[in-house]
């Protein structure tokens, strides 16, 4: 396993929403997708994936349907709902503001103060 | 965010738990298989890959619980467990349970029964259209609450404040049908009755004008005529006279007429037959006395006319009648809403009864509370054990709350049964009429339909 980054609290939901917004994915596909996009920097603990999925589904931001995976297996595919798209947009905007702010703080040099 | 998806997922978690669990298991199986495949493709042996996949996967049992927790159904399942536990507790202490149930049943039953009577007598209004405009009118004071036919006829002719004035009387008569003789309670009613009570026959028609005809009440139609639809238009004999049955009134036609006086010898009874009553003018007896009818009268005010104006109207007519035809009996005019007349003096005893029933209920509650206290102290060790193995305060409180709730619900049901039973035996229990005749303040009047009791002819001789 390469060096992985611990996930910040609350970011898992955002990552899942983003992953299923690209295209409907089943649970394992979501893990792979996040790993792939983050170039293996982010690895989701499998143990935290399903509780998060069920929570999001209960909140109505994702919905699921049974379908067939690429290797011809029955799998449950998750996709974004309208509410989910709105949520993803809001959280993305929030995250950007947040990381910019953190970046600013961390980039501060003694002479700036 | 719209609550709809949450509600849907809550309900499906509640009612389709098995289905959801099967779905989850299938989903995880697919996940594991995909993971194993990826590992095998990366060069791992299948056995190692499977072990590795399981290790990565974690403990799916926890997730199942979480999946239902997330959907908020865990408390429902806990509730079910508490209810089952509560029922077990009740069965384990049958004497305690029985004592509480009997106490509650008595308290609730008594209150429900008393309130049902109050509801029927005081709360529900008259079954006349515009009940607030229906008045009870009497003129003859001293023991009798009736109207002299002389006055009634004059009013009927001249009064302007009424939509209708009804003279009526109650009597028992034998009715001869083609093949039977039936005792029946007859209400003689003058023609305005049909409009004041808004009678609409379900069979046949209303009497035409002053035609001597009868209308049957629905229960009498069923019991005495076996609900024969051919009955309208047929003739029966009442009091030796042939009378046509004009029609049958619907089951919900139950206009209240004032009760017969105790001294009339007529018990309280539902009316079987309504017969047209043409109020006759006074006649002279051979000995020179004026013979006049005394009738009961109800009147329906015209819309917007006050009781005061109606009283002035009737008083004025009475003065003129008296001047032309002096009546020896001193009399005053009294008018009151018919409802007040019917329930009037039952109000106070009923309220007292309700208060008494309320106190009985309070005592019952105190008893039950006491029983629960005793039981709680007997169950201290159980509580201590449950607390020590990790039941929280809230959980314990909820358990007791549910137990007492169960007993209360059972007690309420038992109370309803008691109430029903005591209402079914109401005659003995005492409806408003028993209360009225027993109540203070009303002297039973001497009353008969035909006033022939004129002992001194001189007093009644018309001028």
Coordinates of C-alpha atoms in Angstrom, one line a residue:
Chain A
X1 CA 0.0 0.0 0.0
X2 CA 1.4 3.4 -1.0
X3 CA 1.4 6.3 1.5
X4 CA -2.3 7.0 2.1
X5 CA -3.9 10.0 3.5
X6 CA -6.2 9.7 6.4
X7 CA -9.6 11.1 5.5
X8 CA -10.8 14.2 7.4
X9 CA -14.0 13.8 9.2
X10 CA -17.0 14.3 6.9
X11 CA -15.1 14.2 3.6
X12 CA -16.1 10.6 2.9
X13 CA -19.6 11.7 2.1
X14 CA -18.3 14.3 -0.3
X15 CA -16.0 11.8 -2.0
X16 CA -18.8 9.2 -2.4
X17 CA -21.1 11.9 -3.9
X18 CA -18.5 12.9 -6.3
X19 CA -17.7 9.4 -7.3
X20 CA -21.3 8.5 -8.1
X21 CA -21.8 11.8 -9.8
X22 CA -19.4 10.8 -12.5
X23 CA -21.4 7.7 -13.3
X24 CA -23.5 5.2 -11.3
X25 CA -21.2 2.9 -9.4
X26 CA -21.6 -0.2 -7.1
X27 CA -20.0 -0.2 -3.7
X28 CA -16.7 -1.7 -4.7
X29 CA -16.6 0.5 -7.8
X30 CA -16.8 3.6 -5.6
X31 CA -13.7 2.5 -3.7
X32 CA -11.8 1.8 -6.9
X33 CA -12.9 5.1 -8.5
X34 CA -11.8 7.2 -5.5
X35 CA -8.4 5.4 -5.4
X36 CA -8.0 5.8 -9.1
X37 CA -8.8 9.5 -9.3
X38 CA -6.7 10.3 -6.2
X39 CA -3.9 8.3 -7.8
X40 CA -4.0 5.9 -4.8
X41 CA -3.5 8.8 -2.3
X42 CA -6.9 8.2 -0.8
X43 CA -8.0 4.8 0.3
X44 CA -11.4 4.4 1.8
X45 CA -11.6 1.9 4.6
X46 CA -14.0 -0.7 3.4
X47 CA -15.6 -0.8 6.8
X48 CA -16.8 2.7 6.6
X49 CA -18.1 2.6 3.0
X50 CA -21.4 0.8 3.5
X51 CA -22.6 2.7 6.6
X52 CA -21.9 5.9 4.7
X53 CA -23.8 4.6 1.7
X54 CA -26.8 3.7 3.7
X55 CA -26.8 7.0 5.5
X56 CA -26.7 8.9 2.3
X57 CA -29.4 6.8 0.8
X58 CA -31.6 7.4 3.8
X59 CA -31.0 11.1 3.4
X60 CA -32.2 10.8 -0.2
X61 CA -29.1 12.2 -1.8
X62 CA -28.3 8.9 -3.6
X63 CA -30.5 6.1 -4.8
X64 CA -29.8 2.6 -5.8
X65 CA -30.9 0.0 -8.3
X66 CA -29.8 -3.5 -9.1
X67 CA -27.8 -3.9 -12.3
X68 CA -25.0 -5.8 -13.9
X69 CA -21.4 -5.0 -13.3
X70 CA -18.7 -5.0 -16.0
X71 CA -17.8 -8.6 -15.2
X72 CA -21.4 -9.7 -15.5
X73 CA -22.2 -9.8 -11.8
X74 CA -25.4 -8.6 -10.2
X75 CA -24.5 -5.5 -8.2
X76 CA -26.3 -2.6 -6.6
X77 CA -25.5 0.6 -8.4
X78 CA -25.7 4.0 -6.7
X79 CA -26.4 7.3 -8.4
X80 CA -27.0 10.9 -7.4
X81 CA -30.5 12.2 -7.0
X82 CA -31.5 15.9 -7.6
X83 CA -31.1 16.6 -3.9
X84 CA -27.7 14.9 -4.1
X85 CA -26.5 17.1 -7.0
X86 CA -27.4 20.2 -5.0
X87 CA -25.6 18.8 -1.9
X88 CA -22.5 17.9 -4.0
X89 CA -22.4 21.5 -5.4
X90 CA -22.8 23.1 -2.0
X91 CA -20.2 20.9 -0.3
X92 CA -17.8 21.3 -3.1
X93 CA -18.0 25.1 -2.8
X94 CA -17.6 24.8 0.9
X95 CA -14.6 22.5 0.6
X96 CA -12.9 24.9 -1.8
X97 CA -13.3 27.9 0.5
X98 CA -12.1 25.8 3.4
X99 CA -9.0 24.4 1.7
X100 CA -8.1 27.9 0.3
X101 CA -8.4 29.3 3.8
X102 CA -6.2 26.6 5.2
X103 CA -3.7 27.1 2.3
X104 CA -3.5 30.8 3.1
X105 CA -2.9 30.2 6.7
X106 CA -0.2 27.6 6.0
X107 CA 1.5 29.8 3.4
X108 CA 1.8 32.7 5.8
X109 CA 5.4 33.8 6.4
X110 CA 6.6 35.8 9.4
X111 CA 7.0 39.0 7.3
X112 CA 3.3 38.8 6.3
X113 CA 2.1 39.2 9.8
Chain B
X1 CA -34.4 18.8 2.2
X2 CA -37.7 17.0 1.5
X3 CA -38.6 14.5 4.3
X4 CA -40.2 12.1 1.8
X5 CA -37.2 9.9 1.0
X6 CA -36.5 9.6 4.7
X7 CA -40.0 8.6 5.5
X8 CA -40.0 6.1 2.7
X9 CA -36.7 4.6 3.8
X10 CA -37.9 4.5 7.4
X11 CA -41.1 2.7 6.4
X12 CA -39.3 0.2 4.2
X13 CA -36.8 -0.5 7.0
X14 CA -39.7 -1.1 9.3
X15 CA -41.8 -3.3 7.2
X16 CA -39.4 -4.8 4.7
X17 CA -36.5 -5.6 7.1
X18 CA -35.9 -9.1 5.7
X19 CA -35.9 -7.9 2.2
X20 CA -33.4 -5.1 3.1
X21 CA -31.1 -7.5 4.9
X22 CA -31.1 -9.9 1.9
X23 CA -30.3 -7.0 -0.3
X24 CA -27.4 -6.0 1.8
X25 CA -26.0 -9.5 2.0
X26 CA -26.2 -9.9 -1.8
X27 CA -24.5 -6.5 -2.2
X28 CA -21.6 -7.5 0.1
X29 CA -21.2 -10.9 -1.6
X30 CA -20.8 -9.2 -4.9
X31 CA -18.3 -6.7 -3.3
X32 CA -16.2 -9.5 -1.9
X33 CA -16.2 -11.5 -5.1
X34 CA -15.1 -8.4 -7.1
X35 CA -12.4 -7.7 -4.5
X36 CA -11.1 -11.3 -4.7
X37 CA -11.0 -11.1 -8.4
X38 CA -8.9 -7.9 -8.3
X39 CA -6.5 -9.5 -5.8
X40 CA -6.2 -12.7 -7.9
X41 CA -5.5 -10.7 -11.0
X42 CA -2.7 -9.0 -9.1
X43 CA -1.2 -12.4 -8.5
X44 CA -2.5 -13.6 -5.2
X45 CA -3.7 -17.2 -4.7
X46 CA -7.4 -17.6 -4.5
X47 CA -7.4 -18.8 -0.9
X48 CA -5.1 -15.9 0.2
X49 CA -7.2 -13.5 -1.8
X50 CA -10.4 -14.6 -0.1
X51 CA -8.8 -14.3 3.4
X52 CA -7.4 -10.9 2.6
X53 CA -10.7 -9.7 1.1
X54 CA -12.6 -10.7 4.3
X55 CA -10.0 -8.9 6.5
X56 CA -10.3 -5.8 4.4
X57 CA -14.0 -6.0 4.5
X58 CA -14.5 -5.8 8.2
X59 CA -17.5 -6.8 10.2
X60 CA -20.7 -6.6 8.2
X61 CA -22.9 -7.4 11.2
X62 CA -22.2 -4.0 12.6
X63 CA -23.1 -2.4 9.4
X64 CA -26.5 -4.1 9.3
X65 CA -27.3 -2.6 12.7
X66 CA -26.0 0.8 11.6
X67 CA -28.1 0.6 8.4
X68 CA -31.2 0.3 10.5
X69 CA -30.1 2.8 13.1
X70 CA -29.5 5.3 10.3
X71 CA -33.0 4.8 9.2
X72 CA -34.3 5.4 12.7
X73 CA -36.2 2.2 13.2
X74 CA -34.2 0.8 16.1
X75 CA -36.5 2.4 18.7
X76 CA -39.5 0.8 17.1
X77 CA -37.9 -2.6 17.6
X78 CA -36.9 -1.7 21.1
X79 CA -40.5 -0.6 21.7
X80 CA -41.8 -4.0 20.6
X81 CA -39.4 -5.7 23.0
X82 CA -40.6 -3.5 25.8
X83 CA -44.2 -4.2 25.0
X84 CA -43.5 -8.0 25.1
X85 CA -41.7 -7.6 28.3
X86 CA -44.6 -5.6 29.7
X87 CA -47.1 -8.2 28.8
X88 CA -44.9 -10.9 30.5
X89 CA -44.8 -8.8 33.6
X90 CA -48.6 -8.4 33.7
X91 CA -49.0 -12.1 33.4
X92 CA -46.5 -12.8 36.1
X93 CA -48.5 -10.7 38.6
X94 CA -52.1 -11.6 37.9
X95 CA -53.5 -10.3 41.2
X96 CA -51.9 -6.9 40.8
X97 CA -53.0 -6.7 37.1
X98 CA -56.6 -7.7 38.0
X99 CA -56.8 -5.2 40.9
X100 CA -55.6 -2.4 38.7
X101 CA -57.9 -3.4 35.8
X102 CA -61.0 -3.6 37.9
X103 CA -60.3 -0.3 39.6
X104 CA -59.7 1.4 36.2
X105 CA -62.7 -0.3 34.6
X106 CA -64.9 0.9 37.4
X107 CA -63.6 4.5 37.3
X108 CA -63.5 4.8 33.5
X109 CA -66.8 3.0 33.0
X110 CA -68.7 5.0 35.5
X111 CA -67.4 8.3 34.0
X112 CA -68.1 7.2 30.4
X113 CA -71.6 6.2 31.3
X114 CA -72.4 9.4 33.2
X115 CA -70.9 11.5 30.4
X116 CA -72.9 9.6 27.8
X117 CA -76.1 10.5 29.6
X118 CA -75.0 14.1 29.9
X119 CA -74.1 14.2 26.3
X120 CA -77.4 12.8 25.2
X121 CA -79.4 15.0 27.5
X122 CA -77.5 18.3 27.8
X123 CA -75.1 18.5 24.9
X124 CA -77.0 17.2 21.9
X125 CA -79.6 19.6 20.8
X126 CA -83.2 19.1 19.8
X127 CA -83.9 17.1 16.7
X128 CA -85.9 19.9 15.2
X129 CA -84.5 22.2 12.5
X130 CA -83.4 25.5 14.0
X131 CA -83.8 24.1 17.6
X132 CA -83.1 27.4 19.2
X133 CA -86.3 28.8 17.7
X134 CA -88.6 26.1 19.1
X135 CA -90.4 27.2 22.2
X136 CA -92.5 25.5 24.8
X137 CA -95.6 27.7 25.6
X138 CA -98.0 27.3 28.5
X139 CA -100.6 29.5 30.0
X140 CA -102.3 27.7 32.8
X141 CA -100.5 28.0 36.0
X142 CA -101.0 26.3 39.3
X143 CA -100.3 22.7 38.7
X144 CA -100.8 22.5 35.0
X145 CA -98.6 23.4 32.2
X146 CA -100.9 23.4 29.3
X147 CA -102.7 25.9 27.0
X148 CA -106.4 26.4 26.8
X149 CA -107.6 25.6 23.4
X150 CA -109.4 28.9 23.3
X151 CA -106.0 30.7 23.5
X152 CA -104.4 28.3 21.1
X153 CA -107.0 28.8 18.4
X154 CA -106.8 32.5 18.8
X155 CA -103.0 32.5 18.5
X156 CA -103.1 30.2 15.6
X157 CA -105.4 32.6 13.8
X158 CA -103.8 36.0 14.8
X159 CA -100.2 35.5 15.9
X160 CA -97.6 36.9 13.6
X161 CA -94.3 36.0 15.3
X162 CA -94.5 32.2 14.6
X163 CA -93.7 30.0 11.7
X164 CA -95.8 27.4 13.3
X165 CA -97.8 26.6 16.4
X166 CA -98.3 23.0 17.3
X167 CA -100.9 21.7 19.7
X168 CA -100.2 18.2 20.8
X169 CA -101.1 15.5 23.2
X170 CA -100.0 12.0 24.1
X171 CA -102.2 9.0 24.7
X172 CA -102.2 5.2 24.6
X173 CA -104.6 3.6 22.2
X174 CA -105.2 0.2 20.9
X175 CA -104.7 -0.1 17.1
X176 CA -106.7 -2.7 15.2
X177 CA -104.9 -3.8 12.1
X178 CA -106.4 -6.3 9.7
X179 CA -105.3 -9.3 11.8
X180 CA -104.0 -7.9 15.1
X181 CA -104.5 -5.5 18.0
X182 CA -101.5 -3.5 19.2
X183 CA -101.2 -1.2 22.1
X184 CA -99.5 2.0 20.9
X185 CA -98.4 5.4 22.1
X186 CA -100.1 8.0 20.0
X187 CA -99.0 11.6 19.6
X188 CA -101.9 13.7 18.5
X189 CA -100.3 16.6 16.6
X190 CA -101.9 19.6 14.9
X191 CA -101.1 20.3 11.3
X192 CA -98.1 22.7 11.9
X193 CA -96.2 19.8 13.4
X194 CA -95.2 18.4 10.1
X195 CA -93.4 21.6 9.0
X196 CA -92.0 22.4 12.5
X197 CA -90.5 19.0 12.8
X198 CA -89.6 18.8 9.1
X199 CA -91.2 15.4 8.7
X200 CA -90.5 13.6 5.5
X201 CA -92.2 10.3 5.2
X202 CA -90.1 7.5 3.7
X203 CA -93.2 5.8 2.5
X204 CA -96.5 7.4 1.6
X205 CA -97.2 11.1 2.3
X206 CA -98.0 13.6 4.9
X207 CA -101.7 14.0 5.9
X208 CA -103.4 16.5 3.7
X209 CA -104.5 19.5 5.8
X210 CA -106.8 18.4 8.6
X211 CA -107.4 15.0 7.2
X212 CA -107.7 12.4 10.0
X213 CA -104.7 10.2 9.2
X214 CA -101.8 8.7 11.0
X215 CA -98.1 8.4 10.2
X216 CA -96.2 5.4 11.7
X217 CA -92.8 5.7 13.4
X218 CA -90.3 3.4 11.8
X219 CA -89.9 1.0 14.8
X220 CA -93.6 0.6 15.0
X221 CA -93.9 0.1 11.3
X222 CA -91.4 -2.8 11.6
X223 CA -92.8 -4.4 14.8
X224 CA -96.5 -4.0 14.1
X225 CA -96.6 -4.2 10.3
X226 CA -93.6 -6.3 9.7
X227 CA -92.2 -3.5 7.5
X228 CA -94.8 -4.2 4.9
X229 CA -94.3 -1.5 2.2
X230 CA -98.0 -1.8 1.1
X231 CA -99.1 -0.3 4.4
X232 CA -99.4 3.2 3.2
X233 CA -102.9 4.0 2.2
X234 CA -104.4 1.2 4.2
X235 CA -107.0 1.8 7.0
X236 CA -106.7 0.9 10.7
X237 CA -109.1 1.4 13.5
X238 CA -108.0 3.6 16.4
X239 CA -110.4 4.3 19.3
X240 CA -113.2 2.9 17.2
X241 CA -112.5 5.1 14.2
X242 CA -111.3 4.1 10.8
X243 CA -108.1 6.1 10.0
X244 CA -105.9 6.0 7.0
X245 CA -102.2 5.3 7.3
X246 CA -100.8 8.2 5.3
X247 CA -97.3 7.0 5.5
X248 CA -94.2 5.9 7.4
X249 CA -91.6 8.2 9.0
X250 CA -87.9 7.5 8.6
X251 CA -85.9 5.8 11.4
X252 CA -84.1 9.0 12.3
X253 CA -87.4 10.9 12.9
X254 CA -87.4 11.4 16.6
X255 CA -88.7 14.9 17.4
X256 CA -88.8 15.5 21.2
X257 CA -92.2 16.2 22.6
X258 CA -92.4 17.0 26.2
X259 CA -92.8 14.0 28.5
X260 CA -96.2 13.0 29.8
X261 CA -96.8 14.1 33.3
X262 CA -96.4 11.6 36.0
X263 CA -100.0 11.9 37.1
X264 CA -101.3 11.3 33.6
X265 CA -100.4 7.7 34.3
X266 CA -98.5 7.5 31.0
X267 CA -95.0 6.2 31.4
X268 CA -92.1 7.5 29.3
X269 CA -92.3 5.7 26.0
X270 CA -91.3 6.1 22.4
X271 CA -94.1 7.4 20.1
X272 CA -95.5 4.8 17.8
X273 CA -98.0 6.7 15.8
X274 CA -98.5 10.4 14.9
X275 CA -102.2 11.3 14.4
X276 CA -103.5 14.6 13.1
X277 CA -105.2 16.6 15.7
X278 CA -107.7 19.3 14.9
X279 CA -108.1 21.4 18.0
X280 CA -111.9 21.8 18.6
X281 CA -113.4 25.1 19.8
X282 CA -114.9 25.1 23.3
X283 CA -118.4 23.8 23.6
X284 CA -121.1 24.2 26.2
X285 CA -122.0 21.4 28.4
X286 CA -125.7 20.7 29.1
X287 CA -125.3 22.2 32.5
X288 CA -124.0 25.4 31.0
X289 CA -120.3 24.9 31.8
X290 CA -117.8 25.7 29.1
X291 CA -115.9 22.6 28.1
X292 CA -112.6 23.3 26.6
X293 CA -109.5 21.3 25.6
X294 CA -106.2 21.7 27.3
X295 CA -103.3 21.0 25.0
X296 CA -99.6 21.1 25.1
X297 CA -98.1 23.7 22.7
X298 CA -94.8 24.2 21.0
X299 CA -94.2 27.0 18.6
X300 CA -91.4 27.8 16.2
X301 CA -90.5 31.5 16.1
X302 CA -90.1 33.3 12.8
X303 CA -86.4 33.8 12.0
X304 CA -85.2 37.0 13.7
X305 CA -88.1 37.3 16.1
X306 CA -87.2 37.6 19.7
X307 CA -88.9 35.7 22.5
X308 CA -89.9 39.0 24.0
X309 CA -91.7 40.1 20.9
X310 CA -93.4 36.8 20.5
X311 CA -94.5 37.0 24.1
X312 CA -96.0 40.5 23.6
X313 CA -97.7 39.2 20.5
X314 CA -99.3 36.3 22.3
X315 CA -100.2 38.4 25.4
X316 CA -102.0 41.0 23.2
X317 CA -104.1 38.3 21.6
X318 CA -104.8 36.7 25.0
X319 CA -106.1 40.0 26.3
X320 CA -108.5 40.4 23.4
X321 CA -109.7 36.8 23.8
X322 CA -110.2 37.3 27.5
X323 CA -112.2 40.4 26.9
X324 CA -114.5 38.6 24.4
X325 CA -114.7 35.4 26.3
X326 CA -113.7 35.7 30.0
X327 CA -112.1 32.6 31.4
X328 CA -112.3 32.2 35.1
X329 CA -109.0 30.5 35.7
X330 CA -106.2 33.0 36.4
X331 CA -103.4 32.2 34.1
X332 CA -100.0 33.6 33.1
X333 CA -98.2 33.1 29.9
X334 CA -94.9 31.3 30.1
X335 CA -92.5 30.6 27.3
X336 CA -89.1 28.8 27.3
X337 CA -86.9 27.1 24.8
X338 CA -88.3 23.6 24.4
X339 CA -84.8 22.1 25.1
X340 CA -84.8 23.9 28.5
X341 CA -88.2 22.5 29.2
X342 CA -87.1 19.0 28.4
X343 CA -83.8 18.8 30.1
X344 CA -84.3 21.8 32.5
X345 CA -84.3 20.4 36.0
X346 CA -82.2 17.4 35.0
X347 CA -79.2 19.6 34.6
X348 CA -78.3 20.0 38.2
X349 CA -78.5 16.4 39.3
X350 CA -76.6 15.4 36.2
X351 CA -73.8 17.8 36.9
X352 CA -73.7 16.6 40.5
X353 CA -73.6 13.0 39.2
X354 CA -70.7 13.9 36.9
X355 CA -68.8 15.5 39.7
X356 CA -69.4 12.4 41.9
X357 CA -68.2 10.2 39.1
X358 CA -65.1 12.4 38.7
X359 CA -64.3 12.0 42.4
X360 CA -64.7 8.2 42.1
X361 CA -62.3 8.3 39.2
X362 CA -59.8 10.3 41.2
X363 CA -60.0 7.8 44.0
X364 CA -59.5 5.0 41.5
X365 CA -56.5 6.8 40.1
X366 CA -55.0 7.2 43.6
X367 CA -55.6 3.5 44.2
X368 CA -53.9 2.5 41.0
X369 CA -51.0 4.8 41.7
X370 CA -50.7 3.3 45.2
X371 CA -50.7 -0.3 43.7
X372 CA -47.9 0.7 41.3
X373 CA -45.8 2.2 44.1
X374 CA -46.1 -1.0 46.1
X375 CA -45.1 -3.0 43.0
X376 CA -42.2 -0.7 42.2
X377 CA -40.7 -1.2 45.6
X378 CA -41.1 -4.9 45.2
X379 CA -39.2 -4.7 41.9
X380 CA -36.2 -2.8 43.1
X381 CA -33.9 -5.7 42.8
X382 CA -34.9 -6.2 39.2
X383 CA -34.3 -2.6 38.4
X384 CA -30.9 -2.7 40.1
X385 CA -29.9 -5.8 38.1
X386 CA -31.0 -4.2 34.8
X387 CA -29.2 -1.0 35.6
X388 CA -26.0 -2.9 36.5
X389 CA -26.0 -4.8 33.3
X390 CA -26.2 -1.6 31.4
X391 CA -29.7 -0.4 31.0
X392 CA -29.7 3.4 30.9
X393 CA -32.1 5.5 33.0
X394 CA -34.1 6.4 30.0
X395 CA -34.4 2.8 28.9
X396 CA -35.6 1.8 32.4
X397 CA -38.0 4.7 32.6
X398 CA -39.4 3.8 29.2
X399 CA -39.9 0.2 30.2
X400 CA -42.0 1.3 33.2
X401 CA -43.8 3.8 31.2
X402 CA -44.8 1.2 28.6
X403 CA -45.9 -1.2 31.3
X404 CA -48.2 1.3 32.9
X405 CA -49.4 2.4 29.5
X406 CA -50.3 -1.2 28.6
X407 CA -52.3 -1.6 31.8
X408 CA -54.0 1.8 31.3
X409 CA -55.0 0.8 27.8
X410 CA -56.4 -2.5 29.0
X411 CA -58.2 -0.7 31.8
X412 CA -59.7 1.8 29.3
X413 CA -61.0 -1.0 27.2
X414 CA -62.5 -2.7 30.2
X415 CA -64.0 0.6 31.2
X416 CA -65.7 1.0 27.8
X417 CA -67.2 -2.5 28.3
X418 CA -68.5 -1.5 31.7
X419 CA -69.9 1.8 30.3
X420 CA -71.7 0.0 27.5
X421 CA -73.2 -2.5 29.9
X422 CA -74.4 0.2 32.3
X423 CA -75.9 2.2 29.5
X424 CA -77.7 -0.9 28.2
X425 CA -79.4 -1.1 31.6
X426 CA -80.1 2.6 31.7
X427 CA -83.7 2.4 32.9
X428 CA -82.5 1.1 36.2
X429 CA -79.6 3.3 36.1
X430 CA -81.8 6.4 35.7
X431 CA -81.9 8.5 32.6
X432 CA -83.0 12.1 32.7
X433 CA -86.7 11.2 33.1
X434 CA -86.2 9.4 36.4
X435 CA -84.1 12.3 37.5
X436 CA -86.8 14.7 36.5
X437 CA -89.6 13.1 38.3
X438 CA -87.4 12.6 41.3
X439 CA -85.9 16.0 41.1
X440 CA -87.0 18.9 43.3
X441 CA -89.1 21.8 42.2
X442 CA -91.7 20.3 40.0
X443 CA -95.0 19.3 41.4
X444 CA -96.6 16.7 39.2
X445 CA -99.6 18.4 37.6
X446 CA -103.1 17.1 37.2
X447 CA -103.4 16.9 33.5
X448 CA -105.7 15.3 31.1
X449 CA -106.3 15.8 27.5
X450 CA -109.9 16.8 27.9
X451 CA -110.5 19.2 30.7
X452 CA -113.8 18.1 32.2
X453 CA -112.9 18.6 35.8
X454 CA -114.9 21.8 36.4
X455 CA -116.5 21.2 39.7
X456 CA -118.5 24.5 39.9
X457 CA -120.4 25.1 36.8
X458 CA -121.0 28.7 37.8
X459 CA -117.3 29.4 37.7
X460 CA -117.0 28.4 34.2
X461 CA -120.1 29.7 32.7
X462 CA -119.4 31.9 29.8
X463 CA -120.5 35.4 30.2

